[in-house]
Amino acid sequence: MRTELGRVRGLGSAHEGAHHWWHQRLTAGTNFLTLVWLLASLATLPGYDYLTVRLWLSSAWVAVPMLLLVASIFYHFRLGLQVVIEDYARMESRFVAMVLLNVYTAAVAGTAIFAILKIAFGSQA
Amino acid sequence: MASKPAIPHKRPRSPHAFRGPMQLHYRWGPAMTVSIFHRMLGSGMATVGALLLVWWLAAVAAGDAAYAVFLDVFTTDAGALNPLGWIVGVGLTWSVFQHMASGIRHLVLDTGAAYELKINKLSAVLCFVFSIAMTALFWLYLGVKA
């Protein structure tokens, strides 16, 4: 029977472990930038009907920041929900929740990115 | 063996948040409120917010009819927001501003600053002041513009 400290003592540093914490901070900063852009853009839109929104989203000046926003925010929420799961779920339920979290993130991110690209590369409405 | 204490229940206990009918063993403060709101709103935006964003983008990509379905859920026939539209719209913008404010507070705390009781409490209260003020300003701007 060895303690956890005894098992790792003398093995040296893992040279990683802070990346989750650091990436959450980095994406917090990029979330801030992209969300300020999105809120300001949405607030100054002339209208919210189909043609106005589609024309707005079909511009590269909107599609690219929107893609960056999705990448930043979805990565950030995956990291954040991982912490929530690790706090409340144990053993098998934690494993299942983590798999579902990754599947969910990939599914919504994939759909969002496809939708943005379809609008941006599509013919003008 | 040590004998049992004479008055077992008069001794200090660990500060559990709830015991009995929602009993608190310490005074609830703004820092705790801002902390749990950060987690609740973050989780809410990651699920409800992300799904709504994707639905909105997919509806625009799918075309006029799909976008009309999206609009119909949140607006009246006259084009104004319906009650669900108001709840989701104001709820999401307030969530963004509140999570943003407490996130910035976290970045300051990460540097080791602002743990003194007074400034810690004040910064927690300021998060709510900021988020409510920004949400009001955002929707007032939309209302004035319309």
JSON list of N, CA, C and O in Angstrom, two decimals, chain B residues 111-133:
[
{"chain": "B", "resi": 111, "resn": "THR", "atom": "N", "xyz": [-4.57, 36.59, -10.24]},
{"chain": "B", "resi": 111, "resn": "THR", "atom": "CA", "xyz": [-3.28, 37.23, -10.01]},
{"chain": "B", "resi": 111, "resn": "THR", "atom": "C", "xyz": [-2.95, 37.29, -8.52]},
{"chain": "B", "resi": 111, "resn": "THR", "atom": "O", "xyz": [-1.87, 37.75, -8.15]},
{"chain": "B", "resi": 112, "resn": "GLY", "atom": "N", "xyz": [-3.90, 36.86, -7.68]},
{"chain": "B", "resi": 112, "resn": "GLY", "atom": "CA", "xyz": [-3.68, 36.89, -6.24]},
{"chain": "B", "resi": 112, "resn": "GLY", "atom": "C", "xyz": [-4.17, 38.17, -5.60]},
{"chain": "B", "resi": 112, "resn": "GLY", "atom": "O", "xyz": [-4.01, 38.37, -4.39]},
{"chain": "B", "resi": 113, "resn": "ALA", "atom": "N", "xyz": [-4.80, 39.04, -6.41]},
{"chain": "B", "resi": 113, "resn": "ALA", "atom": "CA", "xyz": [-5.29, 40.31, -5.89]},
{"chain": "B", "resi": 113, "resn": "ALA", "atom": "C", "xyz": [-6.75, 40.21, -5.47]},
{"chain": "B", "resi": 113, "resn": "ALA", "atom": "O", "xyz": [-7.44, 39.26, -5.83]},
{"chain": "B", "resi": 114, "resn": "ALA", "atom": "N", "xyz": [-7.21, 41.20, -4.72]},
{"chain": "B", "resi": 114, "resn": "ALA", "atom": "CA", "xyz": [-8.63, 41.40, -4.37]},
{"chain": "B", "resi": 114, "resn": "ALA", "atom": "C", "xyz": [-9.22, 40.29, -3.51]},
{"chain": "B", "resi": 114, "resn": "ALA", "atom": "O", "xyz": [-10.40, 39.97, -3.63]},
{"chain": "B", "resi": 115, "resn": "TYR", "atom": "N", "xyz": [-8.39, 39.68, -2.65]},
{"chain": "B", "resi": 115, "resn": "TYR", "atom": "CA", "xyz": [-8.92, 38.71, -1.68]},
{"chain": "B", "resi": 115, "resn": "TYR", "atom": "C", "xyz": [-9.25, 39.36, -0.34]},
{"chain": "B", "resi": 115, "resn": "TYR", "atom": "O", "xyz": [-9.82, 38.71, 0.54]},
{"chain": "B", "resi": 116, "resn": "GLU", "atom": "N", "xyz": [-8.87, 40.64, -0.15]},
{"chain": "B", "resi": 116, "resn": "GLU", "atom": "CA", "xyz": [-9.23, 41.34, 1.08]},
{"chain": "B", "resi": 116, "resn": "GLU", "atom": "C", "xyz": [-10.75, 41.41, 1.16]},
{"chain": "B", "resi": 116, "resn": "GLU", "atom": "O", "xyz": [-11.43, 41.59, 0.14]},
{"chain": "B", "resi": 117, "resn": "LEU", "atom": "N", "xyz": [-11.29, 41.25, 2.37]},
{"chain": "B", "resi": 117, "resn": "LEU", "atom": "CA", "xyz": [-12.73, 41.05, 2.52]},
{"chain": "B", "resi": 117, "resn": "LEU", "atom": "C", "xyz": [-13.55, 42.15, 1.85]},
{"chain": "B", "resi": 117, "resn": "LEU", "atom": "O", "xyz": [-14.50, 41.86, 1.13]},
{"chain": "B", "resi": 118, "resn": "LYS", "atom": "N", "xyz": [-13.17, 43.41, 2.10]},
{"chain": "B", "resi": 118, "resn": "LYS", "atom": "CA", "xyz": [-14.01, 44.50, 1.59]},
{"chain": "B", "resi": 118, "resn": "LYS", "atom": "C", "xyz": [-14.00, 44.57, 0.07]},
{"chain": "B", "resi": 118, "resn": "LYS", "atom": "O", "xyz": [-15.06, 44.66, -0.56]},
{"chain": "B", "resi": 119, "resn": "ILE", "atom": "N", "xyz": [-12.79, 44.53, -0.54]},
{"chain": "B", "resi": 119, "resn": "ILE", "atom": "CA", "xyz": [-12.71, 44.65, -2.00]},
{"chain": "B", "resi": 119, "resn": "ILE", "atom": "C", "xyz": [-13.29, 43.41, -2.66]},
{"chain": "B", "resi": 119, "resn": "ILE", "atom": "O", "xyz": [-13.91, 43.48, -3.73]},
{"chain": "B", "resi": 120, "resn": "ASN", "atom": "N", "xyz": [-13.15, 42.25, -2.01]},
{"chain": "B", "resi": 120, "resn": "ASN", "atom": "CA", "xyz": [-13.69, 41.01, -2.56]},
{"chain": "B", "resi": 120, "resn": "ASN", "atom": "C", "xyz": [-15.22, 41.08, -2.62]},
{"chain": "B", "resi": 120, "resn": "ASN", "atom": "O", "xyz": [-15.85, 40.73, -3.62]},
{"chain": "B", "resi": 121, "resn": "LYS", "atom": "N", "xyz": [-15.81, 41.58, -1.52]},
{"chain": "B", "resi": 121, "resn": "LYS", "atom": "CA", "xyz": [-17.27, 41.71, -1.47]},
{"chain": "B", "resi": 121, "resn": "LYS", "atom": "C", "xyz": [-17.75, 42.77, -2.46]},
{"chain": "B", "resi": 121, "resn": "LYS", "atom": "O", "xyz": [-18.73, 42.55, -3.19]},
{"chain": "B", "resi": 122, "resn": "LEU", "atom": "N", "xyz": [-17.02, 43.89, -2.50]},
{"chain": "B", "resi": 122, "resn": "LEU", "atom": "CA", "xyz": [-17.42, 44.97, -3.40]},
{"chain": "B", "resi": 122, "resn": "LEU", "atom": "C", "xyz": [-17.37, 44.52, -4.86]},
{"chain": "B", "resi": 122, "resn": "LEU", "atom": "O", "xyz": [-18.29, 44.79, -5.64]},
{"chain": "B", "resi": 123, "resn": "SER", "atom": "N", "xyz": [-16.30, 43.81, -5.24]},
{"chain": "B", "resi": 123, "resn": "SER", "atom": "CA", "xyz": [-16.17, 43.38, -6.63]},
{"chain": "B", "resi": 123, "resn": "SER", "atom": "C", "xyz": [-17.28, 42.39, -6.99]},
{"chain": "B", "resi": 123, "resn": "SER", "atom": "O", "xyz": [-17.76, 42.37, -8.13]},
{"chain": "B", "resi": 124, "resn": "ALA", "atom": "N", "xyz": [-17.70, 41.56, -6.02]},
{"chain": "B", "resi": 124, "resn": "ALA", "atom": "CA", "xyz": [-18.79, 40.62, -6.28]},
{"chain": "B", "resi": 124, "resn": "ALA", "atom": "C", "xyz": [-20.09, 41.38, -6.54]},
{"chain": "B", "resi": 124, "resn": "ALA", "atom": "O", "xyz": [-20.83, 41.06, -7.48]},
{"chain": "B", "resi": 125, "resn": "VAL", "atom": "N", "xyz": [-20.36, 42.41, -5.71]},
{"chain": "B", "resi": 125, "resn": "VAL", "atom": "CA", "xyz": [-21.57, 43.21, -5.90]},
{"chain": "B", "resi": 125, "resn": "VAL", "atom": "C", "xyz": [-21.51, 43.95, -7.23]},
{"chain": "B", "resi": 125, "resn": "VAL", "atom": "O", "xyz": [-22.51, 44.02, -7.97]},
{"chain": "B", "resi": 126, "resn": "LEU", "atom": "N", "xyz": [-20.31, 44.46, -7.58]},
{"chain": "B", "resi": 126, "resn": "LEU", "atom": "CA", "xyz": [-20.15, 45.22, -8.82]},
{"chain": "B", "resi": 126, "resn": "LEU", "atom": "C", "xyz": [-20.44, 44.37, -10.06]},
{"chain": "B", "resi": 126, "resn": "LEU", "atom": "O", "xyz": [-20.90, 44.89, -11.08]},
{"chain": "B", "resi": 127, "resn": "CYS", "atom": "N", "xyz": [-20.18, 43.04, -9.97]},
{"chain": "B", "resi": 127, "resn": "CYS", "atom": "CA", "xyz": [-20.49, 42.15, -11.09]},
{"chain": "B", "resi": 127, "resn": "CYS", "atom": "C", "xyz": [-21.98, 42.22, -11.42]},
{"chain": "B", "resi": 127, "resn": "CYS", "atom": "O", "xyz": [-22.37, 42.29, -12.59]},
{"chain": "B", "resi": 128, "resn": "PHE", "atom": "N", "xyz": [-22.82, 42.18, -10.37]},
{"chain": "B", "resi": 128, "resn": "PHE", "atom": "CA", "xyz": [-24.26, 42.23, -10.60]},
{"chain": "B", "resi": 128, "resn": "PHE", "atom": "C", "xyz": [-24.69, 43.62, -11.08]},
{"chain": "B", "resi": 128, "resn": "PHE", "atom": "O", "xyz": [-25.54, 43.75, -11.97]},
{"chain": "B", "resi": 129, "resn": "VAL", "atom": "N", "xyz": [-24.09, 44.68, -10.52]},
{"chain": "B", "resi": 129, "resn": "VAL", "atom": "CA", "xyz": [-24.41, 46.04, -10.96]},
{"chain": "B", "resi": 129, "resn": "VAL", "atom": "C", "xyz": [-24.09, 46.19, -12.44]},
{"chain": "B", "resi": 129, "resn": "VAL", "atom": "O", "xyz": [-24.90, 46.68, -13.23]},
{"chain": "B", "resi": 130, "resn": "PHE", "atom": "N", "xyz": [-22.88, 45.71, -12.82]},
{"chain": "B", "resi": 130, "resn": "PHE", "atom": "CA", "xyz": [-22.45, 45.80, -14.22]},
{"chain": "B", "resi": 130, "resn": "PHE", "atom": "C", "xyz": [-23.39, 45.05, -15.15]},
{"chain": "B", "resi": 130, "resn": "PHE", "atom": "O", "xyz": [-23.84, 45.58, -16.17]},
{"chain": "B", "resi": 131, "resn": "SER", "atom": "N", "xyz": [-23.70, 43.79, -14.78]},
{"chain": "B", "resi": 131, "resn": "SER", "atom": "CA", "xyz": [-24.49, 42.96, -15.70]},
{"chain": "B", "resi": 131, "resn": "SER", "atom": "C", "xyz": [-25.91, 43.50, -15.86]},
{"chain": "B", "resi": 131, "resn": "SER", "atom": "O", "xyz": [-26.44, 43.51, -16.97]},
{"chain": "B", "resi": 132, "resn": "ILE", "atom": "N", "xyz": [-26.51, 43.97, -14.76]},
{"chain": "B", "resi": 132, "resn": "ILE", "atom": "CA", "xyz": [-27.88, 44.50, -14.86]},
{"chain": "B", "resi": 132, "resn": "ILE", "atom": "C", "xyz": [-27.88, 45.80, -15.65]},
{"chain": "B", "resi": 132, "resn": "ILE", "atom": "O", "xyz": [-28.73, 46.02, -16.52]},
{"chain": "B", "resi": 133, "resn": "ALA", "atom": "N", "xyz": [-26.88, 46.66, -15.40]},
{"chain": "B", "resi": 133, "resn": "ALA", "atom": "CA", "xyz": [-26.81, 47.94, -16.12]},
{"chain": "B", "resi": 133, "resn": "ALA", "atom": "C", "xyz": [-26.57, 47.72, -17.60]},
{"chain": "B", "resi": 133, "resn": "ALA", "atom": "O", "xyz": [-27.23, 48.34, -18.45]}
]
